[in-house]
Amino acid sequence: MTEPLPGWNETQSSSSKWAKLLFSGAYHTVLANSQGRFELTPVDYAVNTCLAAAWRVGTDSPKKLHVYNCVPNYKSNPMMLRDLINWGCETTRESLNVKKYENYYPIISKHTGIFDVSNFLFRKIPGQLWSLMNLGSYQNFQKDYKEAQLIARTFKPVTTENWEFDTSNMVELNERMDLVDRRLFPIDFDQIDWKRFIEYLAHGVYSCDKQPDTSDNPSKVPSPGYNTDILKIPQGVQIIDKNF
């Protein structure tokens, strides 16, 4: 791994960048479906599913093709997109000392017109005025604003629609495991503390983006605890070795 915390992609050009912009108040209105569910799978659950599925296929007789997915279906997926947005914004504001929009909770709309108008009025215009008062920052603001809009539109098919499996054979797979294996390789989505998971994600995308560039000097790669003086890591959450 090249990042200090697991569970996301490179923070400059991916869903992690979208999450960081979202959590830190870049959008007055988020382009998303407030009633939609969001497919999130912790990486260890994906790995555990692969291991359990491999065992299941290997012991099946007669041999036949099995296709397993690593996400819950619409009945067992509890993660609402609006919860992800609110919990992430809450964590960023309260734990990471991001003070730009202290009481900020974004509006959520799946309509592009509302997204464009509200962000133009409440993000672009105030941002332009503020940047003009700070010499040299206008071009940076324009670049950041355009990037935020582009990323939001890129992920529109994911954030405005419900992409869910009609069935989930993870439930069946979990039921076939014995009690010991269930404890060792958990894949039951009902056991996940999703609020804690989103807090962990918010800490990760923010702290990773704060790291210095070490591409030219690997010896400068920070330890897993880099910059934790500004992070109030939730109780029970651990930063694992990034070289795992």
JSON list of N, CA and C in Angstrom, two decimals, residues 14-77:
[
{"chain": "A", "resi": 14, "resn": "SER", "atom": "N", "xyz": [-9.88, 10.46, -7.96]},
{"chain": "A", "resi": 14, "resn": "SER", "atom": "CA", "xyz": [-10.67, 9.25, -7.82]},
{"chain": "A", "resi": 14, "resn": "SER", "atom": "C", "xyz": [-11.89, 9.54, -6.95]},
{"chain": "A", "resi": 15, "resn": "SER", "atom": "N", "xyz": [-12.59, 8.47, -6.58]},
{"chain": "A", "resi": 15, "resn": "SER", "atom": "CA", "xyz": [-13.72, 8.63, -5.67]},
{"chain": "A", "resi": 15, "resn": "SER", "atom": "C", "xyz": [-13.28, 9.20, -4.34]},
{"chain": "A", "resi": 16, "resn": "SER", "atom": "N", "xyz": [-12.02, 8.98, -3.97]},
{"chain": "A", "resi": 16, "resn": "SER", "atom": "CA", "xyz": [-11.50, 9.55, -2.73]},
{"chain": "A", "resi": 16, "resn": "SER", "atom": "C", "xyz": [-11.40, 11.07, -2.82]},
{"chain": "A", "resi": 17, "resn": "LYS", "atom": "N", "xyz": [-11.05, 11.56, -3.99]},
{"chain": "A", "resi": 17, "resn": "LYS", "atom": "CA", "xyz": [-11.00, 13.01, -4.18]},
{"chain": "A", "resi": 17, "resn": "LYS", "atom": "C", "xyz": [-12.41, 13.59, -4.06]},
{"chain": "A", "resi": 18, "resn": "TRP", "atom": "N", "xyz": [-13.38, 12.90, -4.65]},
{"chain": "A", "resi": 18, "resn": "TRP", "atom": "CA", "xyz": [-14.78, 13.33, -4.53]},
{"chain": "A", "resi": 18, "resn": "TRP", "atom": "C", "xyz": [-15.20, 13.36, -3.07]},
{"chain": "A", "resi": 19, "resn": "ALA", "atom": "N", "xyz": [-14.84, 12.31, -2.32]},
{"chain": "A", "resi": 19, "resn": "ALA", "atom": "CA", "xyz": [-15.22, 12.24, -0.91]},
{"chain": "A", "resi": 19, "resn": "ALA", "atom": "C", "xyz": [-14.58, 13.37, -0.11]},
{"chain": "A", "resi": 20, "resn": "LYS", "atom": "N", "xyz": [-13.32, 13.66, -0.38]},
{"chain": "A", "resi": 20, "resn": "LYS", "atom": "CA", "xyz": [-12.65, 14.73, 0.36]},
{"chain": "A", "resi": 20, "resn": "LYS", "atom": "C", "xyz": [-13.29, 16.09, 0.06]},
{"chain": "A", "resi": 21, "resn": "LEU", "atom": "N", "xyz": [-13.57, 16.36, -1.22]},
{"chain": "A", "resi": 21, "resn": "LEU", "atom": "CA", "xyz": [-14.24, 17.61, -1.58]},
{"chain": "A", "resi": 21, "resn": "LEU", "atom": "C", "xyz": [-15.61, 17.70, -0.91]},
{"chain": "A", "resi": 22, "resn": "LEU", "atom": "N", "xyz": [-16.31, 16.59, -0.93]},
{"chain": "A", "resi": 22, "resn": "LEU", "atom": "CA", "xyz": [-17.65, 16.54, -0.35]},
{"chain": "A", "resi": 22, "resn": "LEU", "atom": "C", "xyz": [-17.61, 16.81, 1.15]},
{"chain": "A", "resi": 23, "resn": "PHE", "atom": "N", "xyz": [-16.73, 16.10, 1.86]},
{"chain": "A", "resi": 23, "resn": "PHE", "atom": "CA", "xyz": [-16.67, 16.20, 3.31]},
{"chain": "A", "resi": 23, "resn": "PHE", "atom": "C", "xyz": [-16.18, 17.58, 3.77]},
{"chain": "A", "resi": 24, "resn": "SER", "atom": "N", "xyz": [-15.36, 18.25, 2.98]},
{"chain": "A", "resi": 24, "resn": "SER", "atom": "CA", "xyz": [-14.77, 19.52, 3.41]},
{"chain": "A", "resi": 24, "resn": "SER", "atom": "C", "xyz": [-15.58, 20.74, 2.98]},
{"chain": "A", "resi": 25, "resn": "GLY", "atom": "N", "xyz": [-16.75, 20.53, 2.35]},
{"chain": "A", "resi": 25, "resn": "GLY", "atom": "CA", "xyz": [-17.64, 21.64, 2.05]},
{"chain": "A", "resi": 25, "resn": "GLY", "atom": "C", "xyz": [-17.45, 22.28, 0.70]},
{"chain": "A", "resi": 26, "resn": "ALA", "atom": "N", "xyz": [-16.89, 21.56, -0.28]},
{"chain": "A", "resi": 26, "resn": "ALA", "atom": "CA", "xyz": [-16.70, 22.14, -1.61]},
{"chain": "A", "resi": 26, "resn": "ALA", "atom": "C", "xyz": [-18.01, 22.34, -2.35]},
{"chain": "A", "resi": 27, "resn": "TYR", "atom": "N", "xyz": [-19.04, 21.60, -1.94]},
{"chain": "A", "resi": 27, "resn": "TYR", "atom": "CA", "xyz": [-20.34, 21.68, -2.62]},
{"chain": "A", "resi": 27, "resn": "TYR", "atom": "C", "xyz": [-21.40, 22.25, -1.68]},
{"chain": "A", "resi": 28, "resn": "HIS", "atom": "N", "xyz": [-22.12, 23.26, -2.15]},
{"chain": "A", "resi": 28, "resn": "HIS", "atom": "CA", "xyz": [-23.31, 23.71, -1.43]},
{"chain": "A", "resi": 28, "resn": "HIS", "atom": "C", "xyz": [-24.42, 22.69, -1.62]},
{"chain": "A", "resi": 29, "resn": "THR", "atom": "N", "xyz": [-24.52, 22.16, -2.84]},
{"chain": "A", "resi": 29, "resn": "THR", "atom": "CA", "xyz": [-25.48, 21.11, -3.17]},
{"chain": "A", "resi": 29, "resn": "THR", "atom": "C", "xyz": [-24.73, 19.94, -3.79]},
{"chain": "A", "resi": 30, "resn": "VAL", "atom": "N", "xyz": [-24.97, 18.76, -3.27]},
{"chain": "A", "resi": 30, "resn": "VAL", "atom": "CA", "xyz": [-24.31, 17.55, -3.77]},
{"chain": "A", "resi": 30, "resn": "VAL", "atom": "C", "xyz": [-25.18, 16.92, -4.85]},
{"chain": "A", "resi": 31, "resn": "LEU", "atom": "N", "xyz": [-24.56, 16.51, -5.94]},
{"chain": "A", "resi": 31, "resn": "LEU", "atom": "CA", "xyz": [-25.27, 15.85, -7.02]},
{"chain": "A", "resi": 31, "resn": "LEU", "atom": "C", "xyz": [-25.43, 14.37, -6.66]},
{"chain": "A", "resi": 32, "resn": "ALA", "atom": "N", "xyz": [-26.56, 14.04, -6.05]},
{"chain": "A", "resi": 32, "resn": "ALA", "atom": "CA", "xyz": [-26.76, 12.68, -5.54]},
{"chain": "A", "resi": 32, "resn": "ALA", "atom": "C", "xyz": [-28.24, 12.45, -5.26]},
{"chain": "A", "resi": 33, "resn": "ASN", "atom": "N", "xyz": [-28.58, 11.20, -5.05]},
{"chain": "A", "resi": 33, "resn": "ASN", "atom": "CA", "xyz": [-29.94, 10.80, -4.70]},
{"chain": "A", "resi": 33, "resn": "ASN", "atom": "C", "xyz": [-30.01, 10.60, -3.19]},
{"chain": "A", "resi": 34, "resn": "SER", "atom": "N", "xyz": [-30.72, 11.47, -2.50]},
{"chain": "A", "resi": 34, "resn": "SER", "atom": "CA", "xyz": [-30.77, 11.40, -1.04]},
{"chain": "A", "resi": 34, "resn": "SER", "atom": "C", "xyz": [-31.45, 10.13, -0.54]},
{"chain": "A", "resi": 35, "resn": "GLN", "atom": "N", "xyz": [-32.29, 9.52, -1.38]},
{"chain": "A", "resi": 35, "resn": "GLN", "atom": "CA", "xyz": [-32.98, 8.30, -0.98]},
{"chain": "A", "resi": 35, "resn": "GLN", "atom": "C", "xyz": [-32.24, 7.05, -1.45]},
{"chain": "A", "resi": 36, "resn": "GLY", "atom": "N", "xyz": [-31.10, 7.25, -2.09]},
{"chain": "A", "resi": 36, "resn": "GLY", "atom": "CA", "xyz": [-30.36, 6.12, -2.62]},
{"chain": "A", "resi": 36, "resn": "GLY", "atom": "C", "xyz": [-29.49, 5.45, -1.58]},
{"chain": "A", "resi": 37, "resn": "ARG", "atom": "N", "xyz": [-29.18, 4.22, -1.84]},
{"chain": "A", "resi": 37, "resn": "ARG", "atom": "CA", "xyz": [-28.24, 3.48, -1.00]},
{"chain": "A", "resi": 37, "resn": "ARG", "atom": "C", "xyz": [-26.89, 3.46, -1.69]},
{"chain": "A", "resi": 38, "resn": "PHE", "atom": "N", "xyz": [-25.85, 3.43, -0.89]},
{"chain": "A", "resi": 38, "resn": "PHE", "atom": "CA", "xyz": [-24.50, 3.53, -1.44]},
{"chain": "A", "resi": 38, "resn": "PHE", "atom": "C", "xyz": [-23.76, 2.23, -1.19]},
{"chain": "A", "resi": 39, "resn": "GLU", "atom": "N", "xyz": [-23.25, 1.66, -2.26]},
{"chain": "A", "resi": 39, "resn": "GLU", "atom": "CA", "xyz": [-22.56, 0.37, -2.15]},
{"chain": "A", "resi": 39, "resn": "GLU", "atom": "C", "xyz": [-21.13, 0.57, -1.66]},
{"chain": "A", "resi": 40, "resn": "LEU", "atom": "N", "xyz": [-20.91, 0.23, -0.42]},
{"chain": "A", "resi": 40, "resn": "LEU", "atom": "CA", "xyz": [-19.57, 0.26, 0.16]},
{"chain": "A", "resi": 40, "resn": "LEU", "atom": "C", "xyz": [-19.25, -1.13, 0.69]},
{"chain": "A", "resi": 41, "resn": "THR", "atom": "N", "xyz": [-18.06, -1.59, 0.41]},
{"chain": "A", "resi": 41, "resn": "THR", "atom": "CA", "xyz": [-17.61, -2.87, 0.94]},
{"chain": "A", "resi": 41, "resn": "THR", "atom": "C", "xyz": [-16.23, -2.69, 1.55]},
{"chain": "A", "resi": 42, "resn": "PRO", "atom": "N", "xyz": [-16.09, -2.86, 2.87]},
{"chain": "A", "resi": 42, "resn": "PRO", "atom": "CA", "xyz": [-14.75, -2.81, 3.47]},
{"chain": "A", "resi": 42, "resn": "PRO", "atom": "C", "xyz": [-13.84, -3.82, 2.79]},
{"chain": "A", "resi": 43, "resn": "VAL", "atom": "N", "xyz": [-12.60, -3.44, 2.61]},
{"chain": "A", "resi": 43, "resn": "VAL", "atom": "CA", "xyz": [-11.69, -4.28, 1.84]},
{"chain": "A", "resi": 43, "resn": "VAL", "atom": "C", "xyz": [-11.51, -5.66, 2.48]},
{"chain": "A", "resi": 44, "resn": "ASP", "atom": "N", "xyz": [-11.54, -5.73, 3.83]},
{"chain": "A", "resi": 44, "resn": "ASP", "atom": "CA", "xyz": [-11.38, -7.04, 4.46]},
{"chain": "A", "resi": 44, "resn": "ASP", "atom": "C", "xyz": [-12.59, -7.93, 4.19]},
{"chain": "A", "resi": 45, "resn": "TYR", "atom": "N", "xyz": [-13.77, -7.33, 4.05]},
{"chain": "A", "resi": 45, "resn": "TYR", "atom": "CA", "xyz": [-14.95, -8.12, 3.72]},
{"chain": "A", "resi": 45, "resn": "TYR", "atom": "C", "xyz": [-14.85, -8.68, 2.31]},
{"chain": "A", "resi": 46, "resn": "ALA", "atom": "N", "xyz": [-14.30, -7.88, 1.40]},
{"chain": "A", "resi": 46, "resn": "ALA", "atom": "CA", "xyz": [-14.12, -8.36, 0.03]},
{"chain": "A", "resi": 46, "resn": "ALA", "atom": "C", "xyz": [-13.14, -9.53, -0.01]},
{"chain": "A", "resi": 47, "resn": "VAL", "atom": "N", "xyz": [-12.04, -9.40, 0.73]},
{"chain": "A", "resi": 47, "resn": "VAL", "atom": "CA", "xyz": [-11.05, -10.48, 0.79]},
{"chain": "A", "resi": 47, "resn": "VAL", "atom": "C", "xyz": [-11.64, -11.72, 1.44]},
{"chain": "A", "resi": 48, "resn": "ASN", "atom": "N", "xyz": [-12.36, -11.53, 2.55]},
{"chain": "A", "resi": 48, "resn": "ASN", "atom": "CA", "xyz": [-12.98, -12.67, 3.23]},
{"chain": "A", "resi": 48, "resn": "ASN", "atom": "C", "xyz": [-13.97, -13.39, 2.33]},
{"chain": "A", "resi": 49, "resn": "THR", "atom": "N", "xyz": [-14.72, -12.63, 1.54]},
{"chain": "A", "resi": 49, "resn": "THR", "atom": "CA", "xyz": [-15.68, -13.24, 0.62]},
{"chain": "A", "resi": 49, "resn": "THR", "atom": "C", "xyz": [-14.95, -14.09, -0.41]},
{"chain": "A", "resi": 50, "resn": "CYS", "atom": "N", "xyz": [-13.83, -13.59, -0.92]},
{"chain": "A", "resi": 50, "resn": "CYS", "atom": "CA", "xyz": [-13.05, -14.35, -1.90]},
{"chain": "A", "resi": 50, "resn": "CYS", "atom": "C", "xyz": [-12.56, -15.66, -1.29]},
{"chain": "A", "resi": 51, "resn": "LEU", "atom": "N", "xyz": [-12.08, -15.59, -0.05]},
{"chain": "A", "resi": 51, "resn": "LEU", "atom": "CA", "xyz": [-11.58, -16.80, 0.61]},
{"chain": "A", "resi": 51, "resn": "LEU", "atom": "C", "xyz": [-12.70, -17.81, 0.85]},
{"chain": "A", "resi": 52, "resn": "ALA", "atom": "N", "xyz": [-13.83, -17.31, 1.36]},
{"chain": "A", "resi": 52, "resn": "ALA", "atom": "CA", "xyz": [-14.96, -18.20, 1.62]},
{"chain": "A", "resi": 52, "resn": "ALA", "atom": "C", "xyz": [-15.53, -18.77, 0.33]},
{"chain": "A", "resi": 53, "resn": "ALA", "atom": "N", "xyz": [-15.59, -17.95, -0.72]},
{"chain": "A", "resi": 53, "resn": "ALA", "atom": "CA", "xyz": [-16.10, -18.43, -2.00]},
{"chain": "A", "resi": 53, "resn": "ALA", "atom": "C", "xyz": [-15.18, -19.48, -2.60]},
{"chain": "A", "resi": 54, "resn": "ALA", "atom": "N", "xyz": [-13.86, -19.28, -2.47]},
{"chain": "A", "resi": 54, "resn": "ALA", "atom": "CA", "xyz": [-12.91, -20.26, -2.99]},
{"chain": "A", "resi": 54, "resn": "ALA", "atom": "C", "xyz": [-13.07, -21.60, -2.29]},
{"chain": "A", "resi": 55, "resn": "TRP", "atom": "N", "xyz": [-13.26, -21.56, -0.98]},
{"chain": "A", "resi": 55, "resn": "TRP", "atom": "CA", "xyz": [-13.48, -22.81, -0.23]},
{"chain": "A", "resi": 55, "resn": "TRP", "atom": "C", "xyz": [-14.78, -23.47, -0.68]},
{"chain": "A", "resi": 56, "resn": "ARG", "atom": "N", "xyz": [-15.82, -22.67, -0.85]},
{"chain": "A", "resi": 56, "resn": "ARG", "atom": "CA", "xyz": [-17.12, -23.21, -1.25]},
{"chain": "A", "resi": 56, "resn": "ARG", "atom": "C", "xyz": [-17.04, -23.88, -2.61]},
{"chain": "A", "resi": 57, "resn": "VAL", "atom": "N", "xyz": [-16.39, -23.23, -3.56]},
{"chain": "A", "resi": 57, "resn": "VAL", "atom": "CA", "xyz": [-16.26, -23.81, -4.90]},
{"chain": "A", "resi": 57, "resn": "VAL", "atom": "C", "xyz": [-15.39, -25.06, -4.86]},
{"chain": "A", "resi": 58, "resn": "GLY", "atom": "N", "xyz": [-14.32, -25.00, -4.06]},
{"chain": "A", "resi": 58, "resn": "GLY", "atom": "CA", "xyz": [-13.41, -26.13, -4.00]},
{"chain": "A", "resi": 58, "resn": "GLY", "atom": "C", "xyz": [-14.01, -27.37, -3.37]},
{"chain": "A", "resi": 59, "resn": "THR", "atom": "N", "xyz": [-14.98, -27.21, -2.49]},
{"chain": "A", "resi": 59, "resn": "THR", "atom": "CA", "xyz": [-15.58, -28.36, -1.82]},
{"chain": "A", "resi": 59, "resn": "THR", "atom": "C", "xyz": [-16.90, -28.78, -2.44]},
{"chain": "A", "resi": 60, "resn": "ASP", "atom": "N", "xyz": [-17.36, -28.05, -3.44]},
{"chain": "A", "resi": 60, "resn": "ASP", "atom": "CA", "xyz": [-18.65, -28.35, -4.05]},
{"chain": "A", "resi": 60, "resn": "ASP", "atom": "C", "xyz": [-18.55, -29.58, -4.94]},
{"chain": "A", "resi": 61, "resn": "SER", "atom": "N", "xyz": [-19.53, -30.43, -4.86]},
{"chain": "A", "resi": 61, "resn": "SER", "atom": "CA", "xyz": [-19.58, -31.62, -5.70]},
{"chain": "A", "resi": 61, "resn": "SER", "atom": "C", "xyz": [-21.03, -31.87, -6.09]},
{"chain": "A", "resi": 62, "resn": "PRO", "atom": "N", "xyz": [-21.35, -32.00, -7.37]},
{"chain": "A", "resi": 62, "resn": "PRO", "atom": "CA", "xyz": [-20.41, -31.91, -8.51]},
{"chain": "A", "resi": 62, "resn": "PRO", "atom": "C", "xyz": [-19.96, -30.48, -8.74]},
{"chain": "A", "resi": 63, "resn": "LYS", "atom": "N", "xyz": [-18.87, -30.36, -9.47]},
{"chain": "A", "resi": 63, "resn": "LYS", "atom": "CA", "xyz": [-18.32, -29.04, -9.74]},
{"chain": "A", "resi": 63, "resn": "LYS", "atom": "C", "xyz": [-19.25, -28.24, -10.65]},
{"chain": "A", "resi": 64, "resn": "LYS", "atom": "N", "xyz": [-19.49, -27.00, -10.28]},
{"chain": "A", "resi": 64, "resn": "LYS", "atom": "CA", "xyz": [-20.27, -26.11, -11.14]},
{"chain": "A", "resi": 64, "resn": "LYS", "atom": "C", "xyz": [-19.83, -24.67, -10.90]},
{"chain": "A", "resi": 65, "resn": "LEU", "atom": "N", "xyz": [-20.18, -23.82, -11.84]},
{"chain": "A", "resi": 65, "resn": "LEU", "atom": "CA", "xyz": [-19.75, -22.44, -11.78]},
{"chain": "A", "resi": 65, "resn": "LEU", "atom": "C", "xyz": [-20.56, -21.66, -10.76]},
{"chain": "A", "resi": 66, "resn": "HIS", "atom": "N", "xyz": [-19.85, -20.96, -9.89]},
{"chain": "A", "resi": 66, "resn": "HIS", "atom": "CA", "xyz": [-20.49, -20.06, -8.92]},
{"chain": "A", "resi": 66, "resn": "HIS", "atom": "C", "xyz": [-20.00, -18.65, -9.18]},
{"chain": "A", "resi": 67, "resn": "VAL", "atom": "N", "xyz": [-20.88, -17.69, -9.10]},
{"chain": "A", "resi": 67, "resn": "VAL", "atom": "CA", "xyz": [-20.51, -16.28, -9.20]},
{"chain": "A", "resi": 67, "resn": "VAL", "atom": "C", "xyz": [-20.95, -15.59, -7.91]},
{"chain": "A", "resi": 68, "resn": "TYR", "atom": "N", "xyz": [-19.98, -15.09, -7.16]},
{"chain": "A", "resi": 68, "resn": "TYR", "atom": "CA", "xyz": [-20.29, -14.42, -5.90]},
{"chain": "A", "resi": 68, "resn": "TYR", "atom": "C", "xyz": [-19.99, -12.93, -6.03]},
{"chain": "A", "resi": 69, "resn": "ASN", "atom": "N", "xyz": [-20.82, -12.11, -5.41]},
{"chain": "A", "resi": 69, "resn": "ASN", "atom": "CA", "xyz": [-20.53, -10.68, -5.36]},
{"chain": "A", "resi": 69, "resn": "ASN", "atom": "C", "xyz": [-20.11, -10.31, -3.95]},
{"chain": "A", "resi": 70, "resn": "CYS", "atom": "N", "xyz": [-19.42, -9.19, -3.84]},
{"chain": "A", "resi": 70, "resn": "CYS", "atom": "CA", "xyz": [-18.89, -8.75, -2.55]},
{"chain": "A", "resi": 70, "resn": "CYS", "atom": "C", "xyz": [-19.65, -7.56, -1.99]},
{"chain": "A", "resi": 71, "resn": "VAL", "atom": "N", "xyz": [-20.89, -7.37, -2.43]},
{"chain": "A", "resi": 71, "resn": "VAL", "atom": "CA", "xyz": [-21.70, -6.28, -1.91]},
{"chain": "A", "resi": 71, "resn": "VAL", "atom": "C", "xyz": [-23.05, -6.84, -1.47]},
{"chain": "A", "resi": 72, "resn": "PRO", "atom": "N", "xyz": [-23.71, -6.16, -0.54]},
{"chain": "A", "resi": 72, "resn": "PRO", "atom": "CA", "xyz": [-25.02, -6.63, -0.10]},
{"chain": "A", "resi": 72, "resn": "PRO", "atom": "C", "xyz": [-26.09, -6.28, -1.12]},
{"chain": "A", "resi": 73, "resn": "ASN", "atom": "N", "xyz": [-27.24, -6.92, -1.00]},
{"chain": "A", "resi": 73, "resn": "ASN", "atom": "CA", "xyz": [-28.34, -6.56, -1.90]},
{"chain": "A", "resi": 73, "resn": "ASN", "atom": "C", "xyz": [-29.19, -5.46, -1.27]},
{"chain": "A", "resi": 74, "resn": "TYR", "atom": "N", "xyz": [-30.28, -5.11, -1.92]},
{"chain": "A", "resi": 74, "resn": "TYR", "atom": "CA", "xyz": [-31.09, -3.99, -1.46]},
{"chain": "A", "resi": 74, "resn": "TYR", "atom": "C", "xyz": [-31.73, -4.26, -0.11]},
{"chain": "A", "resi": 75, "resn": "LYS", "atom": "N", "xyz": [-31.86, -5.53, 0.27]},
{"chain": "A", "resi": 75, "resn": "LYS", "atom": "CA", "xyz": [-32.47, -5.86, 1.56]},
{"chain": "A", "resi": 75, "resn": "LYS", "atom": "C", "xyz": [-31.46, -5.74, 2.70]},
{"chain": "A", "resi": 76, "resn": "SER", "atom": "N", "xyz": [-30.21, -5.99, 2.41]},
{"chain": "A", "resi": 76, "resn": "SER", "atom": "CA", "xyz": [-29.22, -6.03, 3.49]},
{"chain": "A", "resi": 76, "resn": "SER", "atom": "C", "xyz": [-28.24, -4.87, 3.47]},
{"chain": "A", "resi": 77, "resn": "ASN", "atom": "N", "xyz": [-28.32, -4.00, 2.48]},
{"chain": "A", "resi": 77, "resn": "ASN", "atom": "CA", "xyz": [-27.42, -2.85, 2.42]},
{"chain": "A", "resi": 77, "resn": "ASN", "atom": "C", "xyz": [-27.99, -1.69, 3.24]}
]
